Amino acid sequence: MNIVRTIADLRGEIARWRVAGQSIALVPTMGALHAGHIALVGAALSIADQVVVSIFVNPTQFAPNEDLARYPRDEAGDVAKLAGAGAHLVWAPNVAEMYPPGFATQVAVGGAALPLEGEFRPHHFGGVATVVCKLLSSVTPNIALFGEKDFQQLAVIRQMVRDLALPVAIHGVPTVREEDGLALSSRNAYLSEDERYIAPMLYKVITDVARGRDPDEAGQALLAAGFAKLDYIAVRDAETLGPFQPGTGRPGRVLAAVWLGKTRLIDNVSC
Ligand code: PAF
């Protein structure tokens, strides 16, 4: 498994596969890989000839007060996991490669990007869309895979690809969970032992909301259990992230973002 760091080297590898008529899947990541990422690689291997995994902690999707500096980084560990999983190529650019001096273009997002995360992290999806657009235009994959754990991100990326007619199929892959229900996330590493004990209640509560429990009352239960702050717990249309209209046949989604100590956890389930 090769590791490339520049777009020029990446394109050299891609060109060889294209000449051979092979299909390419991209799994974009910010590293600190866990079993959820490895499930994305597994899904990619089952649908494409060649699987590229990008590792890039994207600064433009973090606000100045967020955890960019302490975001977990372990490139050597990530590369070993990806080799074990059967990925074909790791693309690990540095910040200057992705945002060279003079970089001045942003993808502006609306629609599915505006509610929920968009209210609490207004800068976030613009940064995600910009970097994902550049990852896609650099790799030119047939398919790109994203975890449903970041469900609103997946909706925003689908919307961007549709709106800009980007020639790539977007595949969502179900969330991988610990045995107690906690969704795998690189940020789980921030949790203390006591917080880790409480954390699975988030999944339990959103599952209850999917079965009809009142979201406000469910949020109060999380606060009573030791969660520090509730950003939102809401039932939304699964595609637009706008209001959910029961009885229309459109799929719904329960989405939540809560703070446990200094760690912000997000999760979602279908309803
Ligand atoms: O989900 C992530 O890890 C990131 O938001 C992504 C899609 C790799 C863009 O930086």
PDB file of C-alpha atoms and ligand atoms in Angstrom:
ATOM      1  CA  MET A   1       0.000   0.000   0.000  1.00  0.00           C
ATOM      2  CA  ASN A   2       1.519   3.282  -1.166  1.00  0.00           C
ATOM      3  CA  ILE A   3       1.332   6.618   0.665  1.00  0.00           C
ATOM      4  CA  VAL A   4       1.290   9.786  -1.422  1.00  0.00           C
ATOM      5  CA  ARG A   5       1.354  13.350  -0.139  1.00  0.00           C
ATOM      6  CA  THR A   6       0.991  15.554  -3.211  1.00  0.00           C
ATOM      7  CA  ILE A   7      -1.847  15.914  -5.694  1.00  0.00           C
ATOM      8  CA  ALA A   8       0.669  15.328  -8.517  1.00  0.00           C
ATOM      9  CA  ASP A   9       1.753  11.955  -7.081  1.00  0.00           C
ATOM     10  CA  LEU A  10      -1.846  11.029  -6.344  1.00  0.00           C
ATOM     11  CA  ARG A  11      -2.863  11.757  -9.940  1.00  0.00           C
ATOM     12  CA  GLY A  12       0.015   9.604 -11.220  1.00  0.00           C
ATOM     13  CA  GLU A  13      -1.372   6.590  -9.315  1.00  0.00           C
ATOM     14  CA  ILE A  14      -4.951   7.332 -10.382  1.00  0.00           C
ATOM     15  CA  ALA A  15      -3.938   7.650 -14.061  1.00  0.00           C
ATOM     16  CA  ARG A  16      -2.416   4.132 -14.035  1.00  0.00           C
ATOM     17  CA  TRP A  17      -5.651   2.645 -12.651  1.00  0.00           C
ATOM     18  CA  ARG A  18      -7.751   4.546 -15.186  1.00  0.00           C
ATOM     19  CA  VAL A  19      -5.649   3.247 -18.086  1.00  0.00           C
ATOM     20  CA  ALA A  20      -6.278  -0.256 -16.749  1.00  0.00           C
ATOM     21  CA  GLY A  21     -10.041   0.468 -16.720  1.00  0.00           C
ATOM     22  CA  GLN A  22     -10.341   0.093 -12.936  1.00  0.00           C
ATOM     23  CA  SER A  23     -12.995   1.711 -10.754  1.00  0.00           C
ATOM     24  CA  ILE A  24     -11.922   3.834  -7.792  1.00  0.00           C
ATOM     25  CA  ALA A  25     -13.521   4.460  -4.393  1.00  0.00           C
ATOM     26  CA  LEU A  26     -12.512   7.236  -2.000  1.00  0.00           C
ATOM     27  CA  VAL A  27     -12.902   7.063   1.777  1.00  0.00           C
ATOM     28  CA  PRO A  28     -12.229  10.574   3.116  1.00  0.00           C
ATOM     29  CA  THR A  29     -11.071  10.652   6.763  1.00  0.00           C
ATOM     30  CA  MET A  30      -9.374  12.887   9.286  1.00  0.00           C
ATOM     31  CA  GLY A  31      -7.330   9.959  10.620  1.00  0.00           C
ATOM     32  CA  ALA A  32      -7.483   8.577  14.199  1.00  0.00           C
ATOM     33  CA  LEU A  33      -9.080   5.599  12.523  1.00  0.00           C
ATOM     34  CA  HIS A  34     -11.408   3.197  14.323  1.00  0.00           C
ATOM     35  CA  ALA A  35     -13.610   0.262  13.326  1.00  0.00           C
ATOM     36  CA  GLY A  36     -16.145   2.669  11.781  1.00  0.00           C
ATOM     37  CA  HIS A  37     -13.545   3.856   9.261  1.00  0.00           C
ATOM     38  CA  ILE A  38     -12.457   0.275   8.601  1.00  0.00           C
ATOM     39  CA  ALA A  39     -16.099  -0.600   7.832  1.00  0.00           C
ATOM     40  CA  LEU A  40     -16.051   2.195   5.221  1.00  0.00           C
ATOM     41  CA  VAL A  41     -12.922   0.667   3.672  1.00  0.00           C
ATOM     42  CA  GLY A  42     -14.568  -2.781   3.696  1.00  0.00           C
ATOM     43  CA  ALA A  43     -17.649  -1.398   1.938  1.00  0.00           C
ATOM     44  CA  ALA A  44     -15.415   0.413  -0.578  1.00  0.00           C
ATOM     45  CA  LEU A  45     -13.464  -2.776  -1.337  1.00  0.00           C
ATOM     46  CA  SER A  46     -16.711  -4.609  -2.058  1.00  0.00           C
ATOM     47  CA  ILE A  47     -17.757  -2.109  -4.773  1.00  0.00           C
ATOM     48  CA  ALA A  48     -14.556  -0.776  -6.388  1.00  0.00           C
ATOM     49  CA  ASP A  49     -11.304  -2.163  -7.801  1.00  0.00           C
ATOM     50  CA  GLN A  50      -9.062   0.366  -6.043  1.00  0.00           C
ATOM     51  CA  VAL A  51      -9.632   2.055  -2.684  1.00  0.00           C
ATOM     52  CA  VAL A  52      -8.012   5.374  -1.790  1.00  0.00           C
ATOM     53  CA  VAL A  53      -8.199   6.599   1.820  1.00  0.00           C
ATOM     54  CA  SER A  54      -7.432  10.256   2.447  1.00  0.00           C
ATOM     55  CA  ILE A  55      -6.110  11.349   5.840  1.00  0.00           C
ATOM     56  CA  PHE A  56      -6.324  15.092   6.364  1.00  0.00           C
ATOM     57  CA  VAL A  57      -7.326  16.980   9.504  1.00  0.00           C
ATOM     58  CA  ASN A  58      -9.081  19.830   7.739  1.00  0.00           C
ATOM     59  CA  PRO A  59      -8.522  23.127   9.591  1.00  0.00           C
ATOM     60  CA  THR A  60     -11.308  25.011   7.798  1.00  0.00           C
ATOM     61  CA  GLN A  61     -14.053  22.907   9.375  1.00  0.00           C
ATOM     62  CA  PHE A  62     -12.971  23.805  12.929  1.00  0.00           C
ATOM     63  CA  ALA A  63     -13.889  27.149  14.538  1.00  0.00           C
ATOM     64  CA  PRO A  64     -11.071  28.891  16.470  1.00  0.00           C
ATOM     65  CA  ASN A  65     -12.563  27.689  19.794  1.00  0.00           C
ATOM     66  CA  GLU A  66     -12.843  24.044  18.670  1.00  0.00           C
ATOM     67  CA  ASP A  67     -10.512  21.066  19.070  1.00  0.00           C
ATOM     68  CA  LEU A  68      -8.255  21.324  15.962  1.00  0.00           C
ATOM     69  CA  ALA A  69      -5.032  21.446  18.015  1.00  0.00           C
ATOM     70  CA  ARG A  70      -5.924  18.473  20.217  1.00  0.00           C
ATOM     71  CA  TYR A  71      -7.682  16.425  17.505  1.00  0.00           C
ATOM     72  CA  PRO A  72      -6.126  12.919  17.797  1.00  0.00           C
ATOM     73  CA  ARG A  73      -3.416  12.185  15.210  1.00  0.00           C
ATOM     74  CA  ASP A  74      -1.673   8.835  14.677  1.00  0.00           C
ATOM     75  CA  GLU A  75      -0.603   8.488  11.055  1.00  0.00           C
ATOM     76  CA  ALA A  76       1.613   5.434  11.608  1.00  0.00           C
ATOM     77  CA  GLY A  77      -1.196   3.619  13.440  1.00  0.00           C
ATOM     78  CA  ASP A  78      -3.699   4.647  10.757  1.00  0.00           C
ATOM     79  CA  VAL A  79      -1.473   3.393   7.942  1.00  0.00           C
ATOM     80  CA  ALA A  80      -1.023   0.023   9.674  1.00  0.00           C
ATOM     81  CA  LYS A  81      -4.802  -0.337  10.094  1.00  0.00           C
ATOM     82  CA  LEU A  82      -5.432   0.579   6.448  1.00  0.00           C
ATOM     83  CA  ALA A  83      -2.817  -1.887   5.194  1.00  0.00           C
ATOM     84  CA  GLY A  84      -4.488  -4.571   7.323  1.00  0.00           C
ATOM     85  CA  ALA A  85      -7.890  -3.638   5.919  1.00  0.00           C
ATOM     86  CA  GLY A  86      -6.702  -3.975   2.316  1.00  0.00           C
ATOM     87  CA  ALA A  87      -6.811  -0.313   1.190  1.00  0.00           C
ATOM     88  CA  HIS A  88      -4.700   0.322  -1.922  1.00  0.00           C
ATOM     89  CA  LEU A  89      -3.496   3.892  -1.466  1.00  0.00           C
ATOM     90  CA  VAL A  90      -3.282   6.440   1.357  1.00  0.00           C
ATOM     91  CA  TRP A  91      -3.337  10.083   0.411  1.00  0.00           C
ATOM     92  CA  ALA A  92      -2.048  12.191   3.308  1.00  0.00           C
ATOM     93  CA  PRO A  93      -1.526  15.774   2.095  1.00  0.00           C
ATOM     94  CA  ASN A  94      -0.309  18.539   4.382  1.00  0.00           C
ATOM     95  CA  VAL A  95      -2.154  21.814   4.933  1.00  0.00           C
ATOM     96  CA  ALA A  96      -0.072  23.683   2.316  1.00  0.00           C
ATOM     97  CA  GLU A  97      -0.929  21.078  -0.315  1.00  0.00           C
ATOM     98  CA  MET A  98      -4.657  21.472   0.304  1.00  0.00           C
ATOM     99  CA  TYR A  99      -4.620  25.212   1.052  1.00  0.00           C
ATOM    100  CA  PRO A 100      -1.604  26.678  -0.773  1.00  0.00           C
ATOM    101  CA  PRO A 101      -0.731  30.370  -0.313  1.00  0.00           C
ATOM    102  CA  GLY A 102      -3.367  32.487  -2.041  1.00  0.00           C
ATOM    103  CA  PHE A 103      -6.123  29.867  -1.641  1.00  0.00           C
ATOM    104  CA  ALA A 104      -9.321  31.957  -1.756  1.00  0.00           C
ATOM    105  CA  THR A 105     -12.229  29.751  -2.856  1.00  0.00           C
ATOM    106  CA  GLN A 106     -15.000  28.382  -0.655  1.00  0.00           C
ATOM    107  CA  VAL A 107     -17.992  26.171  -1.353  1.00  0.00           C
ATOM    108  CA  ALA A 108     -20.961  28.007   0.216  1.00  0.00           C
ATOM    109  CA  VAL A 109     -23.640  25.634   1.476  1.00  0.00           C
ATOM    110  CA  GLY A 110     -27.315  26.214   2.303  1.00  0.00           C
ATOM    111  CA  GLY A 111     -30.320  23.897   2.499  1.00  0.00           C
ATOM    112  CA  ALA A 112     -29.471  20.815   4.546  1.00  0.00           C
ATOM    113  CA  ALA A 113     -26.425  22.624   6.003  1.00  0.00           C
ATOM    114  CA  LEU A 114     -28.439  25.337   7.758  1.00  0.00           C
ATOM    115  CA  PRO A 115     -30.332  23.710  10.671  1.00  0.00           C
ATOM    116  CA  LEU A 116     -28.987  21.722  13.667  1.00  0.00           C
ATOM    117  CA  GLU A 117     -25.165  21.604  13.279  1.00  0.00           C
ATOM    118  CA  GLY A 118     -25.459  24.664  11.023  1.00  0.00           C
ATOM    119  CA  GLU A 119     -26.894  26.662  13.943  1.00  0.00           C
ATOM    120  CA  PHE A 120     -24.339  25.535  16.505  1.00  0.00           C
ATOM    121  CA  ARG A 121     -21.288  25.338  14.188  1.00  0.00           C
ATOM    122  CA  PRO A 122     -22.087  27.879  11.445  1.00  0.00           C
ATOM    123  CA  HIS A 123     -18.610  27.707   9.848  1.00  0.00           C
ATOM    124  CA  HIS A 124     -18.450  23.904   9.822  1.00  0.00           C
ATOM    125  CA  PHE A 125     -20.191  22.634   6.684  1.00  0.00           C
ATOM    126  CA  GLY A 126     -18.637  25.298   4.447  1.00  0.00           C
ATOM    127  CA  GLY A 127     -15.220  23.925   5.467  1.00  0.00           C
ATOM    128  CA  VAL A 128     -16.370  20.316   5.008  1.00  0.00           C
ATOM    129  CA  ALA A 129     -17.882  21.004   1.572  1.00  0.00           C
ATOM    130  CA  THR A 130     -14.793  22.894   0.394  1.00  0.00           C
ATOM    131  CA  VAL A 131     -12.363  20.171   1.403  1.00  0.00           C
ATOM    132  CA  VAL A 132     -14.579  17.319   0.184  1.00  0.00           C
ATOM    133  CA  CYS A 133     -14.963  19.084  -3.171  1.00  0.00           C
ATOM    134  CA  LYS A 134     -11.158  19.315  -3.421  1.00  0.00           C
ATOM    135  CA  LEU A 135     -10.674  15.695  -2.309  1.00  0.00           C
ATOM    136  CA  LEU A 136     -13.171  14.588  -4.966  1.00  0.00           C
ATOM    137  CA  SER A 137     -11.625  16.703  -7.721  1.00  0.00           C
ATOM    138  CA  SER A 138      -8.140  15.420  -6.814  1.00  0.00           C
ATOM    139  CA  VAL A 139      -8.989  11.707  -6.646  1.00  0.00           C
ATOM    140  CA  THR A 140     -11.841  11.734  -9.240  1.00  0.00           C
ATOM    141  CA  PRO A 141     -13.346   8.578  -7.680  1.00  0.00           C
ATOM    142  CA  ASN A 142     -16.352   6.751  -9.103  1.00  0.00           C
ATOM    143  CA  ILE A 143     -17.695   6.359  -5.564  1.00  0.00           C
ATOM    144  CA  ALA A 144     -17.054   8.146  -2.266  1.00  0.00           C
ATOM    145  CA  LEU A 145     -18.126   6.654   1.066  1.00  0.00           C
ATOM    146  CA  PHE A 146     -19.128   8.496   4.244  1.00  0.00           C
ATOM    147  CA  GLY A 147     -20.375   7.245   7.605  1.00  0.00           C
ATOM    148  CA  GLU A 148     -23.975   7.793   8.668  1.00  0.00           C
ATOM    149  CA  LYS A 149     -22.588   8.749  12.083  1.00  0.00           C
ATOM    150  CA  ASP A 150     -22.199  12.273  10.617  1.00  0.00           C
ATOM    151  CA  PHE A 151     -25.658  12.090   9.100  1.00  0.00           C
ATOM    152  CA  GLN A 152     -26.108  15.790   8.376  1.00  0.00           C
ATOM    153  CA  GLN A 153     -22.639  15.908   6.794  1.00  0.00           C
ATOM    154  CA  LEU A 154     -23.706  13.049   4.493  1.00  0.00           C
ATOM    155  CA  ALA A 155     -26.871  14.990   3.533  1.00  0.00           C
ATOM    156  CA  VAL A 156     -24.825  18.151   2.842  1.00  0.00           C
ATOM    157  CA  ILE A 157     -22.351  16.219   0.666  1.00  0.00           C
ATOM    158  CA  ARG A 158     -25.160  14.532  -1.264  1.00  0.00           C
ATOM    159  CA  GLN A 159     -26.708  17.972  -1.810  1.00  0.00           C
ATOM    160  CA  MET A 160     -23.386  19.466  -2.995  1.00  0.00           C
ATOM    161  CA  VAL A 161     -22.754  16.590  -5.407  1.00  0.00           C
ATOM    162  CA  ARG A 162     -26.296  16.922  -6.774  1.00  0.00           C
ATOM    163  CA  ASP A 163     -26.207  20.725  -7.046  1.00  0.00           C
ATOM    164  CA  LEU A 164     -22.759  20.896  -8.681  1.00  0.00           C
ATOM    165  CA  ALA A 165     -23.341  17.781 -10.828  1.00  0.00           C
ATOM    166  CA  LEU A 166     -20.112  16.246  -9.543  1.00  0.00           C
ATOM    167  CA  PRO A 167     -19.515  12.921 -11.337  1.00  0.00           C
ATOM    168  CA  VAL A 168     -19.359  10.688  -8.257  1.00  0.00           C
ATOM    169  CA  ALA A 169     -21.774   8.351  -6.448  1.00  0.00           C
ATOM    170  CA  ILE A 170     -22.086   8.971  -2.712  1.00  0.00           C
ATOM    171  CA  HIS A 171     -22.575   5.921  -0.464  1.00  0.00           C
ATOM    172  CA  GLY A 172     -23.626   6.202   3.178  1.00  0.00           C
ATOM    173  CA  VAL A 173     -22.412   3.419   5.483  1.00  0.00           C
ATOM    174  CA  PRO A 174     -24.270   2.546   8.728  1.00  0.00           C
ATOM    175  CA  THR A 175     -22.770   3.674  12.044  1.00  0.00           C
ATOM    176  CA  VAL A 176     -20.574   1.168  13.867  1.00  0.00           C
ATOM    177  CA  ARG A 177     -21.319   0.994  17.607  1.00  0.00           C
ATOM    178  CA  GLU A 178     -19.696  -0.340  20.738  1.00  0.00           C
ATOM    179  CA  GLU A 179     -21.554  -3.239  22.380  1.00  0.00           C
ATOM    180  CA  ASP A 180     -23.296  -0.791  24.701  1.00  0.00           C
ATOM    181  CA  GLY A 181     -24.557   1.296  21.754  1.00  0.00           C
ATOM    182  CA  LEU A 182     -22.075   4.195  21.821  1.00  0.00           C
ATOM    183  CA  ALA A 183     -21.345   5.262  18.234  1.00  0.00           C
ATOM    184  CA  LEU A 184     -17.638   4.931  17.388  1.00  0.00           C
ATOM    185  CA  SER A 185     -15.980   8.337  17.043  1.00  0.00           C
ATOM    186  CA  SER A 186     -12.411   9.572  17.152  1.00  0.00           C
ATOM    187  CA  ARG A 187     -13.597  12.054  19.811  1.00  0.00           C
ATOM    188  CA  ASN A 188     -14.597   9.221  22.198  1.00  0.00           C
ATOM    189  CA  ALA A 189     -10.894   9.220  23.147  1.00  0.00           C
ATOM    190  CA  TYR A 190     -11.553  12.473  25.045  1.00  0.00           C
ATOM    191  CA  LEU A 191     -14.053  10.835  27.445  1.00  0.00           C
ATOM    192  CA  SER A 192     -13.073  10.153  31.057  1.00  0.00           C
ATOM    193  CA  GLU A 193     -13.956   6.766  32.576  1.00  0.00           C
ATOM    194  CA  ASP A 194     -17.074   8.215  34.231  1.00  0.00           C
ATOM    195  CA  GLU A 195     -18.156   9.981  31.032  1.00  0.00           C
ATOM    196  CA  ARG A 196     -17.624   6.829  28.982  1.00  0.00           C
ATOM    197  CA  TYR A 197     -19.980   5.030  31.400  1.00  0.00           C
ATOM    198  CA  ILE A 198     -22.757   7.590  30.824  1.00  0.00           C
ATOM    199  CA  ALA A 199     -22.187   8.104  27.058  1.00  0.00           C
ATOM    200  CA  PRO A 200     -24.271   5.133  25.711  1.00  0.00           C
ATOM    201  CA  MET A 201     -27.395   6.755  27.150  1.00  0.00           C
ATOM    202  CA  LEU A 202     -27.371   9.068  24.122  1.00  0.00           C
ATOM    203  CA  TYR A 203     -28.084   6.172  21.757  1.00  0.00           C
ATOM    204  CA  LYS A 204     -30.706   4.731  24.103  1.00  0.00           C
ATOM    205  CA  VAL A 205     -32.544   8.056  24.312  1.00  0.00           C
ATOM    206  CA  ILE A 206     -32.567   8.813  20.560  1.00  0.00           C
ATOM    207  CA  THR A 207     -33.787   5.255  19.948  1.00  0.00           C
ATOM    208  CA  ASP A 208     -36.641   5.978  22.405  1.00  0.00           C
ATOM    209  CA  VAL A 209     -37.435   9.198  20.493  1.00  0.00           C
ATOM    210  CA  ALA A 210     -37.554   7.208  17.242  1.00  0.00           C
ATOM    211  CA  ARG A 211     -40.191   5.034  18.963  1.00  0.00           C
ATOM    212  CA  GLY A 212     -42.262   8.044  20.016  1.00  0.00           C
ATOM    213  CA  ARG A 213     -40.709   9.497  23.197  1.00  0.00           C
ATOM    214  CA  ASP A 214     -40.985  13.282  23.367  1.00  0.00           C
ATOM    215  CA  PRO A 215     -37.627  14.826  22.291  1.00  0.00           C
ATOM    216  CA  ASP A 216     -37.729  17.610  24.924  1.00  0.00           C
ATOM    217  CA  GLU A 217     -38.406  15.167  27.715  1.00  0.00           C
ATOM    218  CA  ALA A 218     -35.658  12.867  26.361  1.00  0.00           C
ATOM    219  CA  GLY A 219     -33.230  15.805  26.396  1.00  0.00           C
ATOM    220  CA  GLN A 220     -34.085  16.536  30.040  1.00  0.00           C
ATOM    221  CA  ALA A 221     -33.382  12.870  30.855  1.00  0.00           C
ATOM    222  CA  LEU A 222     -29.897  13.213  29.341  1.00  0.00           C
ATOM    223  CA  LEU A 223     -29.171  16.294  31.461  1.00  0.00           C
ATOM    224  CA  ALA A 224     -30.436  14.482  34.572  1.00  0.00           C
ATOM    225  CA  ALA A 225     -28.107  11.559  33.765  1.00  0.00           C
ATOM    226  CA  GLY A 226     -25.010  13.787  33.778  1.00  0.00           C
ATOM    227  CA  PHE A 227     -24.712  15.241  30.278  1.00  0.00           C
ATOM    228  CA  ALA A 228     -23.528  18.834  30.624  1.00  0.00           C
ATOM    229  CA  LYS A 229     -25.455  20.577  27.873  1.00  0.00           C
ATOM    230  CA  LEU A 230     -27.889  19.768  25.098  1.00  0.00           C
ATOM    231  CA  ASP A 231     -27.365  21.487  21.723  1.00  0.00           C
ATOM    232  CA  TYR A 232     -30.327  19.744  20.087  1.00  0.00           C
ATOM    233  CA  ILE A 233     -32.367  16.592  19.931  1.00  0.00           C
ATOM    234  CA  ALA A 234     -34.768  16.699  16.995  1.00  0.00           C
ATOM    235  CA  VAL A 235     -36.784  14.610  14.558  1.00  0.00           C
ATOM    236  CA  ARG A 236     -36.165  15.783  10.983  1.00  0.00           C
ATOM    237  CA  ASP A 237     -36.759  14.868   7.351  1.00  0.00           C
ATOM    238  CA  ALA A 238     -33.872  12.520   6.549  1.00  0.00           C
ATOM    239  CA  GLU A 239     -32.980  14.215   3.265  1.00  0.00           C
ATOM    240  CA  THR A 240     -33.603  17.942   3.749  1.00  0.00           C
ATOM    241  CA  LEU A 241     -33.041  17.998   7.542  1.00  0.00           C
ATOM    242  CA  GLY A 242     -36.097  20.293   7.572  1.00  0.00           C
ATOM    243  CA  PRO A 243     -39.265  19.576   9.601  1.00  0.00           C
ATOM    244  CA  PHE A 244     -40.379  15.941   9.603  1.00  0.00           C
ATOM    245  CA  GLN A 245     -43.904  15.398   8.330  1.00  0.00           C
ATOM    246  CA  PRO A 246     -45.270  12.073   9.579  1.00  0.00           C
ATOM    247  CA  GLY A 247     -47.667  10.264   7.281  1.00  0.00           C
ATOM    248  CA  THR A 248     -46.090  11.576   4.059  1.00  0.00           C
ATOM    249  CA  GLY A 249     -44.024   8.448   3.537  1.00  0.00           C
ATOM    250  CA  ARG A 250     -40.782  10.448   3.657  1.00  0.00           C
ATOM    251  CA  PRO A 251     -38.037   8.978   5.863  1.00  0.00           C
ATOM    252  CA  GLY A 252     -37.316  10.639   9.191  1.00  0.00           C
ATOM    253  CA  ARG A 253     -34.215  10.847  11.336  1.00  0.00           C
ATOM    254  CA  VAL A 254     -33.658  11.568  15.010  1.00  0.00           C
ATOM    255  CA  LEU A 255     -30.480  13.628  15.421  1.00  0.00           C
ATOM    256  CA  ALA A 256     -28.815  14.839  18.614  1.00  0.00           C
ATOM    257  CA  ALA A 257     -25.756  16.768  19.747  1.00  0.00           C
ATOM    258  CA  VAL A 258     -24.906  16.848  23.440  1.00  0.00           C
ATOM    259  CA  TRP A 259     -21.958  17.757  25.629  1.00  0.00           C
ATOM    260  CA  LEU A 260     -20.498  15.273  28.071  1.00  0.00           C
ATOM    261  CA  GLY A 261     -17.979  17.266  30.092  1.00  0.00           C
ATOM    262  CA  LYS A 262     -15.909  19.067  27.439  1.00  0.00           C
ATOM    263  CA  THR A 263     -16.669  16.524  24.692  1.00  0.00           C
ATOM    264  CA  ARG A 264     -19.409  17.092  22.139  1.00  0.00           C
ATOM    265  CA  LEU A 265     -21.102  13.883  20.999  1.00  0.00           C
ATOM    266  CA  ILE A 266     -23.428  13.567  18.004  1.00  0.00           C
ATOM    267  CA  ASP A 267     -25.560  10.599  17.040  1.00  0.00           C
ATOM    268  CA  ASN A 268     -28.630   9.758  14.968  1.00  0.00           C
ATOM    269  CA  VAL A 269     -31.030   6.938  14.157  1.00  0.00           C
ATOM    270  CA  SER A 270     -33.752   6.464  11.563  1.00  0.00           C
ATOM    271  CA  CYS A 271     -37.426   6.756  12.496  1.00  0.00           C
TER     272      CYS A 271
HETATM  273  O1  PAF B   1     -16.062  13.105   8.465  1.00  0.00           O
HETATM  274  C1  PAF B   1     -14.865  13.489   8.417  1.00  0.00           C
HETATM  275  O2  PAF B   1     -13.955  12.806   8.886  1.00  0.00           O
HETATM  276  C2  PAF B   1     -14.554  14.822   7.763  1.00  0.00           C
HETATM  277  O3  PAF B   1     -15.569  15.756   8.008  1.00  0.00           O
HETATM  278  C3  PAF B   1     -14.261  14.713   6.269  1.00  0.00           C
HETATM  279  C4  PAF B   1     -15.482  14.220   5.498  1.00  0.00           C
HETATM  280  C5  PAF B   1     -13.092  13.762   6.040  1.00  0.00           C
HETATM  281  C6  PAF B   1     -13.888  16.092   5.707  1.00  0.00           C
HETATM  282  O4  PAF B   1     -12.770  16.618   6.364  1.00  0.00           O
END
